[in-house]
């Protein structure tokens, strides 16, 4: 977090909020306040993430900046109007620095309400995600980036957010960190239709969460996401699961699909490192 000191002189309507403070009402003395601004995505609040998401719905860059400044400073619009261009420029520079590097691993949108009830999202850093869940999520993410069609965003959400498994609780002996129903790829298309009731700002916030998580995965497992490794996977992720099965991970391709995401990623990373070492010899 970074401390930010703001001061402004009252004008117009804002003077009515200082009726009992003549010096500030008349503009003789400035209004002063301090705020803590996040420097990393994981330092955001849920409200700030939603503000970033809503700002993307505005076409005018100036309106976007005003919207973000208001919500990051947590001040009313009348105060924002009095702050002056210098203060707004300072705030927008700090917010721009934050937005440049999204390595968000925190899940701010923990659940959503759909046409079929409440759905639960994954845990921070994908700690309870399985491999096939990430494969599907990333495919829908790529489709959305390519086409900007909302249906692919809904598919992404329907993959990550799922109904509560009625037979599972945190006290259940088989509980492994996930209260969501097991991912069934055949249910995603139908469930995606239920996401249309979710506010667009919330859907964009979920997208931003996933983008940050994806960026973080690439930094955590650099060899796995290297161009060299990507070129080796000619058959795509389904071929990769078959390749990982049997002698490599001692399981069937279906077992690999439902292995914890990070378990598979660690295996891929170690394999890539070993291959690179052998290739140098």
PDB file of C-alpha atoms in Angstrom:
ATOM      1  CA  UNK A   1       0.000   0.000   0.000  1.00  0.00           C
ATOM      2  CA  UNK A   2       1.102   3.576  -0.647  1.00  0.00           C
ATOM      3  CA  UNK A   3       0.040   6.583   1.421  1.00  0.00           C
ATOM      4  CA  UNK A   4      -1.532   9.447  -0.470  1.00  0.00           C
ATOM      5  CA  UNK A   5      -2.101  12.952   0.961  1.00  0.00           C
ATOM      6  CA  UNK A   6      -4.860  14.951  -0.734  1.00  0.00           C
ATOM      7  CA  UNK A   7      -5.949  18.528  -0.245  1.00  0.00           C
ATOM      8  CA  UNK A   8      -8.462  20.693  -2.101  1.00  0.00           C
ATOM      9  CA  UNK A   9     -10.389  23.935  -1.716  1.00  0.00           C
ATOM     10  CA  UNK A  10     -14.161  23.893  -1.677  1.00  0.00           C
ATOM     11  CA  UNK A  11     -16.200  25.282  -4.540  1.00  0.00           C
ATOM     12  CA  UNK A  12     -19.853  25.141  -5.502  1.00  0.00           C
ATOM     13  CA  UNK A  13     -22.018  22.499  -3.835  1.00  0.00           C
ATOM     14  CA  UNK A  14     -19.249  21.123  -1.639  1.00  0.00           C
ATOM     15  CA  UNK A  15     -19.358  24.320   0.461  1.00  0.00           C
ATOM     16  CA  UNK A  16     -22.721  23.245   1.906  1.00  0.00           C
ATOM     17  CA  UNK A  17     -20.986  20.321   3.631  1.00  0.00           C
ATOM     18  CA  UNK A  18     -18.858  22.723   5.677  1.00  0.00           C
ATOM     19  CA  UNK A  19     -21.580  25.026   7.027  1.00  0.00           C
ATOM     20  CA  UNK A  20     -20.010  25.011  10.488  1.00  0.00           C
ATOM     21  CA  UNK A  21     -16.435  25.476   9.287  1.00  0.00           C
ATOM     22  CA  UNK A  22     -16.192  28.958   7.845  1.00  0.00           C
ATOM     23  CA  UNK A  23     -12.526  28.720   6.888  1.00  0.00           C
ATOM     24  CA  UNK A  24     -13.063  25.665   4.698  1.00  0.00           C
ATOM     25  CA  UNK A  25     -16.483  26.787   3.467  1.00  0.00           C
ATOM     26  CA  UNK A  26     -15.054  30.062   2.188  1.00  0.00           C
ATOM     27  CA  UNK A  27     -12.039  28.321   0.711  1.00  0.00           C
ATOM     28  CA  UNK A  28      -9.524  29.974   3.036  1.00  0.00           C
ATOM     29  CA  UNK A  29      -8.214  26.657   4.339  1.00  0.00           C
ATOM     30  CA  UNK A  30      -7.961  23.447   2.311  1.00  0.00           C
ATOM     31  CA  UNK A  31      -9.809  20.228   3.037  1.00  0.00           C
ATOM     32  CA  UNK A  32      -7.156  17.597   3.792  1.00  0.00           C
ATOM     33  CA  UNK A  33      -7.329  13.834   4.013  1.00  0.00           C
ATOM     34  CA  UNK A  34      -5.068  10.798   3.680  1.00  0.00           C
ATOM     35  CA  UNK A  35      -5.741   7.544   1.869  1.00  0.00           C
ATOM     36  CA  UNK A  36      -3.952   4.243   1.408  1.00  0.00           C
ATOM     37  CA  UNK A  37      -3.848   3.155  -2.228  1.00  0.00           C
ATOM     38  CA  UNK A  38      -3.096  -0.456  -3.208  1.00  0.00           C
ATOM     39  CA  UNK A  39       0.087  -1.179  -5.148  1.00  0.00           C
ATOM     40  CA  UNK A  40      -0.756  -4.809  -5.942  1.00  0.00           C
ATOM     41  CA  UNK A  41      -3.953  -6.472  -7.109  1.00  0.00           C
ATOM     42  CA  UNK A  42      -4.015  -8.671  -4.016  1.00  0.00           C
ATOM     43  CA  UNK A  43      -4.229  -5.487  -1.904  1.00  0.00           C
ATOM     44  CA  UNK A  44      -7.476  -4.453  -3.561  1.00  0.00           C
ATOM     45  CA  UNK A  45     -10.834  -4.648  -1.850  1.00  0.00           C
ATOM     46  CA  UNK A  46     -13.805  -6.313  -3.504  1.00  0.00           C
ATOM     47  CA  UNK A  47     -15.367  -2.864  -4.066  1.00  0.00           C
ATOM     48  CA  UNK A  48     -12.213  -1.610  -5.778  1.00  0.00           C
ATOM     49  CA  UNK A  49     -12.068  -4.655  -8.072  1.00  0.00           C
ATOM     50  CA  UNK A  50     -15.695  -4.079  -9.041  1.00  0.00           C
ATOM     51  CA  UNK A  51     -14.903  -0.399  -9.654  1.00  0.00           C
ATOM     52  CA  UNK A  52     -12.129  -1.438 -12.075  1.00  0.00           C
ATOM     53  CA  UNK A  53     -14.572  -3.791 -13.791  1.00  0.00           C
ATOM     54  CA  UNK A  54     -17.297  -1.121 -14.070  1.00  0.00           C
ATOM     55  CA  UNK A  55     -14.796   1.405 -15.425  1.00  0.00           C
ATOM     56  CA  UNK A  56     -14.236  -0.889 -18.404  1.00  0.00           C
ATOM     57  CA  UNK A  57     -17.895  -0.450 -19.313  1.00  0.00           C
ATOM     58  CA  UNK A  58     -17.377   3.306 -19.841  1.00  0.00           C
ATOM     59  CA  UNK A  59     -16.102   4.396 -23.255  1.00  0.00           C
ATOM     60  CA  UNK A  60     -14.862   7.849 -22.199  1.00  0.00           C
ATOM     61  CA  UNK A  61     -11.335   7.596 -20.650  1.00  0.00           C
ATOM     62  CA  UNK A  62     -11.976  10.697 -18.505  1.00  0.00           C
ATOM     63  CA  UNK A  63     -15.145   9.141 -17.060  1.00  0.00           C
ATOM     64  CA  UNK A  64     -13.162   5.963 -16.361  1.00  0.00           C
ATOM     65  CA  UNK A  65     -10.524   7.944 -14.460  1.00  0.00           C
ATOM     66  CA  UNK A  66     -13.097   9.872 -12.429  1.00  0.00           C
ATOM     67  CA  UNK A  67     -14.930   6.665 -11.574  1.00  0.00           C
ATOM     68  CA  UNK A  68     -11.757   4.930 -10.397  1.00  0.00           C
ATOM     69  CA  UNK A  69     -10.518   7.957  -8.427  1.00  0.00           C
ATOM     70  CA  UNK A  70     -13.867   8.248  -6.629  1.00  0.00           C
ATOM     71  CA  UNK A  71     -13.932   4.605  -5.564  1.00  0.00           C
ATOM     72  CA  UNK A  72     -10.240   4.266  -4.743  1.00  0.00           C
ATOM     73  CA  UNK A  73     -10.322   7.423  -2.595  1.00  0.00           C
ATOM     74  CA  UNK A  74     -13.770   6.597  -1.237  1.00  0.00           C
ATOM     75  CA  UNK A  75     -15.016  10.174  -1.544  1.00  0.00           C
ATOM     76  CA  UNK A  76     -18.241  11.696  -2.963  1.00  0.00           C
ATOM     77  CA  UNK A  77     -18.368  13.186  -6.461  1.00  0.00           C
ATOM     78  CA  UNK A  78     -18.719  16.759  -5.200  1.00  0.00           C
ATOM     79  CA  UNK A  79     -15.323  16.461  -3.480  1.00  0.00           C
ATOM     80  CA  UNK A  80     -13.827  14.872  -6.579  1.00  0.00           C
ATOM     81  CA  UNK A  81     -14.946  17.848  -8.652  1.00  0.00           C
ATOM     82  CA  UNK A  82     -13.063  20.234  -6.318  1.00  0.00           C
ATOM     83  CA  UNK A  83      -9.817  18.311  -6.151  1.00  0.00           C
ATOM     84  CA  UNK A  84      -8.234  19.820  -9.239  1.00  0.00           C
ATOM     85  CA  UNK A  85      -6.361  18.282 -12.156  1.00  0.00           C
ATOM     86  CA  UNK A  86      -3.041  17.912 -10.293  1.00  0.00           C
ATOM     87  CA  UNK A  87      -4.529  15.744  -7.571  1.00  0.00           C
ATOM     88  CA  UNK A  88      -6.516  13.674 -10.064  1.00  0.00           C
ATOM     89  CA  UNK A  89      -3.406  13.188 -12.184  1.00  0.00           C
ATOM     90  CA  UNK A  90      -1.490  11.924  -9.149  1.00  0.00           C
ATOM     91  CA  UNK A  91      -4.233   9.458  -8.223  1.00  0.00           C
ATOM     92  CA  UNK A  92      -4.653   8.222 -11.798  1.00  0.00           C
ATOM     93  CA  UNK A  93      -0.905   7.654 -12.126  1.00  0.00           C
ATOM     94  CA  UNK A  94      -0.936   5.415  -9.054  1.00  0.00           C
ATOM     95  CA  UNK A  95      -3.986   3.512 -10.300  1.00  0.00           C
ATOM     96  CA  UNK A  96      -2.386   3.110 -13.758  1.00  0.00           C
ATOM     97  CA  UNK A  97       0.747   1.598 -12.183  1.00  0.00           C
ATOM     98  CA  UNK A  98      -1.445  -0.903 -10.359  1.00  0.00           C
ATOM     99  CA  UNK A  99      -3.383  -1.893 -13.491  1.00  0.00           C
ATOM    100  CA  UNK A 100      -0.227  -2.500 -15.535  1.00  0.00           C
ATOM    101  CA  UNK A 101       0.732  -5.746 -13.784  1.00  0.00           C
ATOM    102  CA  UNK A 102      -2.125  -8.051 -12.807  1.00  0.00           C
ATOM    103  CA  UNK A 103      -0.841 -10.981 -10.733  1.00  0.00           C
ATOM    104  CA  UNK A 104      -4.021 -11.387  -8.717  1.00  0.00           C
ATOM    105  CA  UNK A 105      -4.265 -14.704  -6.871  1.00  0.00           C
ATOM    106  CA  UNK A 106      -6.967 -13.615  -4.452  1.00  0.00           C
ATOM    107  CA  UNK A 107     -10.583 -14.544  -5.105  1.00  0.00           C
ATOM    108  CA  UNK A 108     -12.640 -11.456  -4.294  1.00  0.00           C
ATOM    109  CA  UNK A 109     -15.841 -12.749  -5.918  1.00  0.00           C
ATOM    110  CA  UNK A 110     -16.279 -15.848  -3.800  1.00  0.00           C
ATOM    111  CA  UNK A 111     -19.790 -16.692  -4.995  1.00  0.00           C
ATOM    112  CA  UNK A 112     -22.377 -15.602  -7.572  1.00  0.00           C
ATOM    113  CA  UNK A 113     -26.154 -15.803  -7.841  1.00  0.00           C
ATOM    114  CA  UNK A 114     -27.406 -17.398 -11.055  1.00  0.00           C
ATOM    115  CA  UNK A 115     -30.778 -18.507 -12.432  1.00  0.00           C
ATOM    116  CA  UNK A 116     -30.195 -21.854 -10.720  1.00  0.00           C
ATOM    117  CA  UNK A 117     -29.090 -20.500  -7.338  1.00  0.00           C
ATOM    118  CA  UNK A 118     -25.833 -19.693  -5.594  1.00  0.00           C
ATOM    119  CA  UNK A 119     -22.581 -20.960  -7.077  1.00  0.00           C
ATOM    120  CA  UNK A 120     -19.205 -21.106  -5.309  1.00  0.00           C
ATOM    121  CA  UNK A 121     -15.908 -20.023  -6.874  1.00  0.00           C
ATOM    122  CA  UNK A 122     -12.424 -21.511  -6.558  1.00  0.00           C
ATOM    123  CA  UNK A 123     -10.073 -20.706  -3.688  1.00  0.00           C
ATOM    124  CA  UNK A 124      -7.146 -18.297  -3.755  1.00  0.00           C
ATOM    125  CA  UNK A 125      -4.325 -19.197  -6.164  1.00  0.00           C
ATOM    126  CA  UNK A 126      -6.406 -22.053  -7.575  1.00  0.00           C
ATOM    127  CA  UNK A 127      -5.540 -24.211  -4.573  1.00  0.00           C
ATOM    128  CA  UNK A 128      -8.633 -26.402  -5.044  1.00  0.00           C
ATOM    129  CA  UNK A 129      -8.731 -26.397  -8.855  1.00  0.00           C
ATOM    130  CA  UNK A 130      -8.181 -29.579 -10.855  1.00  0.00           C
ATOM    131  CA  UNK A 131      -6.218 -29.780 -14.079  1.00  0.00           C
ATOM    132  CA  UNK A 132      -9.177 -30.268 -16.433  1.00  0.00           C
ATOM    133  CA  UNK A 133     -10.928 -27.296 -14.815  1.00  0.00           C
ATOM    134  CA  UNK A 134      -8.049 -25.031 -15.755  1.00  0.00           C
ATOM    135  CA  UNK A 135      -7.850 -26.509 -19.274  1.00  0.00           C
ATOM    136  CA  UNK A 136     -11.519 -25.708 -19.920  1.00  0.00           C
ATOM    137  CA  UNK A 137     -11.327 -22.296 -18.255  1.00  0.00           C
ATOM    138  CA  UNK A 138      -8.299 -21.338 -20.332  1.00  0.00           C
ATOM    139  CA  UNK A 139      -9.925 -22.470 -23.562  1.00  0.00           C
ATOM    140  CA  UNK A 140     -12.996 -20.336 -22.878  1.00  0.00           C
ATOM    141  CA  UNK A 141     -10.786 -17.433 -21.838  1.00  0.00           C
ATOM    142  CA  UNK A 142      -8.869 -17.670 -25.130  1.00  0.00           C
ATOM    143  CA  UNK A 143     -12.151 -17.749 -27.062  1.00  0.00           C
ATOM    144  CA  UNK A 144     -13.378 -14.658 -25.243  1.00  0.00           C
ATOM    145  CA  UNK A 145     -10.140 -12.745 -25.882  1.00  0.00           C
ATOM    146  CA  UNK A 146     -10.345 -13.658 -29.561  1.00  0.00           C
ATOM    147  CA  UNK A 147     -14.045 -12.935 -30.161  1.00  0.00           C
ATOM    148  CA  UNK A 148     -15.159 -10.718 -27.245  1.00  0.00           C
ATOM    149  CA  UNK A 149     -18.404 -12.718 -27.284  1.00  0.00           C
ATOM    150  CA  UNK A 150     -20.120 -12.722 -23.888  1.00  0.00           C
ATOM    151  CA  UNK A 151     -21.076 -16.390 -24.215  1.00  0.00           C
ATOM    152  CA  UNK A 152     -17.430 -17.407 -23.768  1.00  0.00           C
ATOM    153  CA  UNK A 153     -17.173 -15.292 -20.633  1.00  0.00           C
ATOM    154  CA  UNK A 154     -20.256 -17.105 -19.336  1.00  0.00           C
ATOM    155  CA  UNK A 155     -18.617 -20.446 -20.148  1.00  0.00           C
ATOM    156  CA  UNK A 156     -15.514 -19.387 -18.207  1.00  0.00           C
ATOM    157  CA  UNK A 157     -17.653 -18.492 -15.186  1.00  0.00           C
ATOM    158  CA  UNK A 158     -19.665 -21.724 -15.442  1.00  0.00           C
ATOM    159  CA  UNK A 159     -16.382 -23.647 -15.306  1.00  0.00           C
ATOM    160  CA  UNK A 160     -14.931 -21.896 -12.267  1.00  0.00           C
ATOM    161  CA  UNK A 161     -18.156 -21.290 -10.329  1.00  0.00           C
ATOM    162  CA  UNK A 162     -20.333 -24.295  -9.557  1.00  0.00           C
ATOM    163  CA  UNK A 163     -23.172 -25.284  -7.210  1.00  0.00           C
ATOM    164  CA  UNK A 164     -22.456 -26.467  -3.687  1.00  0.00           C
ATOM    165  CA  UNK A 165     -22.080 -30.232  -3.446  1.00  0.00           C
ATOM    166  CA  UNK A 166     -24.901 -31.171  -1.041  1.00  0.00           C
ATOM    167  CA  UNK A 167     -23.015 -34.270   0.034  1.00  0.00           C
ATOM    168  CA  UNK A 168     -19.861 -32.376   0.962  1.00  0.00           C
ATOM    169  CA  UNK A 169     -18.943 -30.246   3.975  1.00  0.00           C
ATOM    170  CA  UNK A 170     -15.709 -29.132   5.599  1.00  0.00           C
ATOM    171  CA  UNK A 171     -16.212 -31.785   8.293  1.00  0.00           C
ATOM    172  CA  UNK A 172     -16.729 -34.594   5.773  1.00  0.00           C
ATOM    173  CA  UNK A 173     -13.952 -37.230   5.904  1.00  0.00           C
ATOM    174  CA  UNK A 174     -13.489 -36.981   2.118  1.00  0.00           C
ATOM    175  CA  UNK A 175     -13.327 -33.175   2.070  1.00  0.00           C
ATOM    176  CA  UNK A 176     -10.262 -32.112   0.072  1.00  0.00           C
ATOM    177  CA  UNK A 177     -10.717 -28.352   0.078  1.00  0.00           C
ATOM    178  CA  UNK A 178     -13.538 -28.040  -2.455  1.00  0.00           C
ATOM    179  CA  UNK A 179     -17.240 -27.649  -1.676  1.00  0.00           C
ATOM    180  CA  UNK A 180     -18.217 -27.300  -5.344  1.00  0.00           C
ATOM    181  CA  UNK A 181     -19.755 -30.160  -7.305  1.00  0.00           C
ATOM    182  CA  UNK A 182     -17.242 -32.081  -9.391  1.00  0.00           C
ATOM    183  CA  UNK A 183     -16.634 -30.501 -12.767  1.00  0.00           C
ATOM    184  CA  UNK A 184     -18.609 -32.175 -15.536  1.00  0.00           C
ATOM    185  CA  UNK A 185     -17.628 -30.821 -18.944  1.00  0.00           C
ATOM    186  CA  UNK A 186     -21.032 -31.742 -20.393  1.00  0.00           C
ATOM    187  CA  UNK A 187     -22.799 -29.431 -17.926  1.00  0.00           C
ATOM    188  CA  UNK A 188     -20.781 -26.309 -18.719  1.00  0.00           C
ATOM    189  CA  UNK A 189     -22.719 -25.261 -21.837  1.00  0.00           C
ATOM    190  CA  UNK A 190     -26.084 -25.494 -20.079  1.00  0.00           C
ATOM    191  CA  UNK A 191     -24.853 -23.808 -16.901  1.00  0.00           C
ATOM    192  CA  UNK A 192     -23.337 -20.967 -18.929  1.00  0.00           C
ATOM    193  CA  UNK A 193     -26.880 -19.929 -19.899  1.00  0.00           C
ATOM    194  CA  UNK A 194     -27.651 -19.434 -16.198  1.00  0.00           C
ATOM    195  CA  UNK A 195     -24.883 -16.825 -15.909  1.00  0.00           C
ATOM    196  CA  UNK A 196     -26.787 -14.201 -17.868  1.00  0.00           C
ATOM    197  CA  UNK A 197     -28.380 -12.921 -14.660  1.00  0.00           C
ATOM    198  CA  UNK A 198     -24.968 -12.074 -13.156  1.00  0.00           C
ATOM    199  CA  UNK A 199     -24.267  -8.307 -13.475  1.00  0.00           C
ATOM    200  CA  UNK A 200     -21.771  -7.578 -16.239  1.00  0.00           C
ATOM    201  CA  UNK A 201     -19.457  -5.748 -13.816  1.00  0.00           C
ATOM    202  CA  UNK A 202     -19.279  -8.901 -11.685  1.00  0.00           C
ATOM    203  CA  UNK A 203     -18.552 -11.032 -14.735  1.00  0.00           C
ATOM    204  CA  UNK A 204     -15.731  -8.695 -15.785  1.00  0.00           C
ATOM    205  CA  UNK A 205     -14.373  -8.774 -12.209  1.00  0.00           C
ATOM    206  CA  UNK A 206     -14.249 -12.588 -12.415  1.00  0.00           C
ATOM    207  CA  UNK A 207     -12.449 -12.270 -15.755  1.00  0.00           C
ATOM    208  CA  UNK A 208      -9.889  -9.907 -14.183  1.00  0.00           C
ATOM    209  CA  UNK A 209      -9.369 -12.400 -11.347  1.00  0.00           C
ATOM    210  CA  UNK A 210      -8.710 -15.158 -13.879  1.00  0.00           C
ATOM    211  CA  UNK A 211      -6.332 -12.997 -15.958  1.00  0.00           C
ATOM    212  CA  UNK A 212      -4.304 -12.263 -12.816  1.00  0.00           C
ATOM    213  CA  UNK A 213      -4.275 -15.926 -11.805  1.00  0.00           C
ATOM    214  CA  UNK A 214      -3.206 -16.946 -15.310  1.00  0.00           C
ATOM    215  CA  UNK A 215      -0.366 -14.391 -15.316  1.00  0.00           C
ATOM    216  CA  UNK A 216       0.738 -15.620 -11.903  1.00  0.00           C
ATOM    217  CA  UNK A 217       0.751 -19.247 -13.119  1.00  0.00           C
ATOM    218  CA  UNK A 218       3.030 -18.296 -15.992  1.00  0.00           C
ATOM    219  CA  UNK A 219       5.500 -16.683 -13.587  1.00  0.00           C
ATOM    220  CA  UNK A 220       5.303 -19.564 -11.106  1.00  0.00           C
ATOM    221  CA  UNK A 221       5.878 -22.225 -13.780  1.00  0.00           C
ATOM    222  CA  UNK A 222       8.009 -20.412 -16.408  1.00  0.00           C
ATOM    223  CA  UNK A 223       9.382 -23.521 -18.143  1.00  0.00           C
ATOM    224  CA  UNK A 224       5.921 -25.030 -18.509  1.00  0.00           C
ATOM    225  CA  UNK A 225       4.670 -21.906 -20.277  1.00  0.00           C
ATOM    226  CA  UNK A 226       7.777 -21.315 -22.378  1.00  0.00           C
ATOM    227  CA  UNK A 227       7.378 -21.144 -26.152  1.00  0.00           C
ATOM    228  CA  UNK A 228       9.459 -24.276 -26.474  1.00  0.00           C
ATOM    229  CA  UNK A 229       7.080 -26.307 -24.318  1.00  0.00           C
ATOM    230  CA  UNK A 230       4.026 -24.912 -26.121  1.00  0.00           C
ATOM    231  CA  UNK A 231       5.416 -26.048 -29.477  1.00  0.00           C
ATOM    232  CA  UNK A 232       5.949 -29.557 -28.117  1.00  0.00           C
ATOM    233  CA  UNK A 233       2.231 -29.885 -27.311  1.00  0.00           C
ATOM    234  CA  UNK A 234       1.100 -30.303 -30.889  1.00  0.00           C
ATOM    235  CA  UNK A 235      -1.866 -32.439 -29.894  1.00  0.00           C
ATOM    236  CA  UNK A 236      -3.250 -29.912 -27.435  1.00  0.00           C
ATOM    237  CA  UNK A 237      -4.131 -30.398 -23.793  1.00  0.00           C
ATOM    238  CA  UNK A 238      -6.080 -33.640 -24.303  1.00  0.00           C
ATOM    239  CA  UNK A 239      -2.981 -35.189 -25.848  1.00  0.00           C
ATOM    240  CA  UNK A 240      -0.971 -33.825 -22.941  1.00  0.00           C
ATOM    241  CA  UNK A 241      -3.228 -35.593 -20.424  1.00  0.00           C
ATOM    242  CA  UNK A 242      -2.810 -38.869 -22.264  1.00  0.00           C
ATOM    243  CA  UNK A 243       0.947 -38.277 -22.365  1.00  0.00           C
ATOM    244  CA  UNK A 244       1.006 -37.625 -18.619  1.00  0.00           C
ATOM    245  CA  UNK A 245      -0.951 -40.795 -17.865  1.00  0.00           C
ATOM    246  CA  UNK A 246       0.461 -44.262 -17.354  1.00  0.00           C
ATOM    247  CA  UNK A 247       4.196 -44.376 -16.739  1.00  0.00           C
ATOM    248  CA  UNK A 248       4.565 -40.613 -16.285  1.00  0.00           C
ATOM    249  CA  UNK A 249       2.085 -40.086 -13.475  1.00  0.00           C
ATOM    250  CA  UNK A 250       0.924 -43.607 -12.830  1.00  0.00           C
ATOM    251  CA  UNK A 251      -2.704 -42.955 -13.748  1.00  0.00           C
ATOM    252  CA  UNK A 252      -5.251 -42.927 -16.552  1.00  0.00           C
ATOM    253  CA  UNK A 253      -5.852 -39.764 -18.572  1.00  0.00           C
ATOM    254  CA  UNK A 254      -9.121 -39.255 -16.650  1.00  0.00           C
ATOM    255  CA  UNK A 255      -7.245 -39.514 -13.354  1.00  0.00           C
ATOM    256  CA  UNK A 256      -4.755 -36.917 -14.554  1.00  0.00           C
ATOM    257  CA  UNK A 257      -7.613 -34.620 -15.571  1.00  0.00           C
ATOM    258  CA  UNK A 258      -8.925 -34.562 -12.013  1.00  0.00           C
ATOM    259  CA  UNK A 259      -5.564 -34.311 -10.290  1.00  0.00           C
ATOM    260  CA  UNK A 260      -4.938 -31.039  -8.389  1.00  0.00           C
ATOM    261  CA  UNK A 261      -3.834 -28.347 -10.819  1.00  0.00           C
ATOM    262  CA  UNK A 262      -0.615 -27.479  -9.001  1.00  0.00           C
ATOM    263  CA  UNK A 263       0.367 -31.151  -8.691  1.00  0.00           C
ATOM    264  CA  UNK A 264       0.265 -31.479 -12.481  1.00  0.00           C
ATOM    265  CA  UNK A 265       1.964 -28.113 -12.992  1.00  0.00           C
ATOM    266  CA  UNK A 266       4.845 -29.072 -10.710  1.00  0.00           C
ATOM    267  CA  UNK A 267       5.253 -32.312 -12.668  1.00  0.00           C
ATOM    268  CA  UNK A 268       5.248 -30.433 -15.980  1.00  0.00           C
ATOM    269  CA  UNK A 269       7.730 -27.871 -14.695  1.00  0.00           C
ATOM    270  CA  UNK A 270      10.135 -30.525 -13.394  1.00  0.00           C
ATOM    271  CA  UNK A 271       9.847 -32.471 -16.661  1.00  0.00           C
ATOM    272  CA  UNK A 272      10.596 -29.343 -18.701  1.00  0.00           C
ATOM    273  CA  UNK A 273      13.617 -28.518 -16.533  1.00  0.00           C
ATOM    274  CA  UNK A 274      14.947 -32.078 -16.876  1.00  0.00           C
ATOM    275  CA  UNK A 275      14.442 -32.019 -20.638  1.00  0.00           C
ATOM    276  CA  UNK A 276      16.325 -28.740 -20.922  1.00  0.00           C
ATOM    277  CA  UNK A 277      19.219 -30.094 -18.870  1.00  0.00           C
ATOM    278  CA  UNK A 278      19.462 -33.244 -21.021  1.00  0.00           C
ATOM    279  CA  UNK A 279      19.187 -31.183 -24.181  1.00  0.00           C
ATOM    280  CA  UNK A 280      22.246 -29.137 -23.171  1.00  0.00           C
ATOM    281  CA  UNK A 281      24.412 -32.249 -22.890  1.00  0.00           C
TER     282      UNK A 281
END
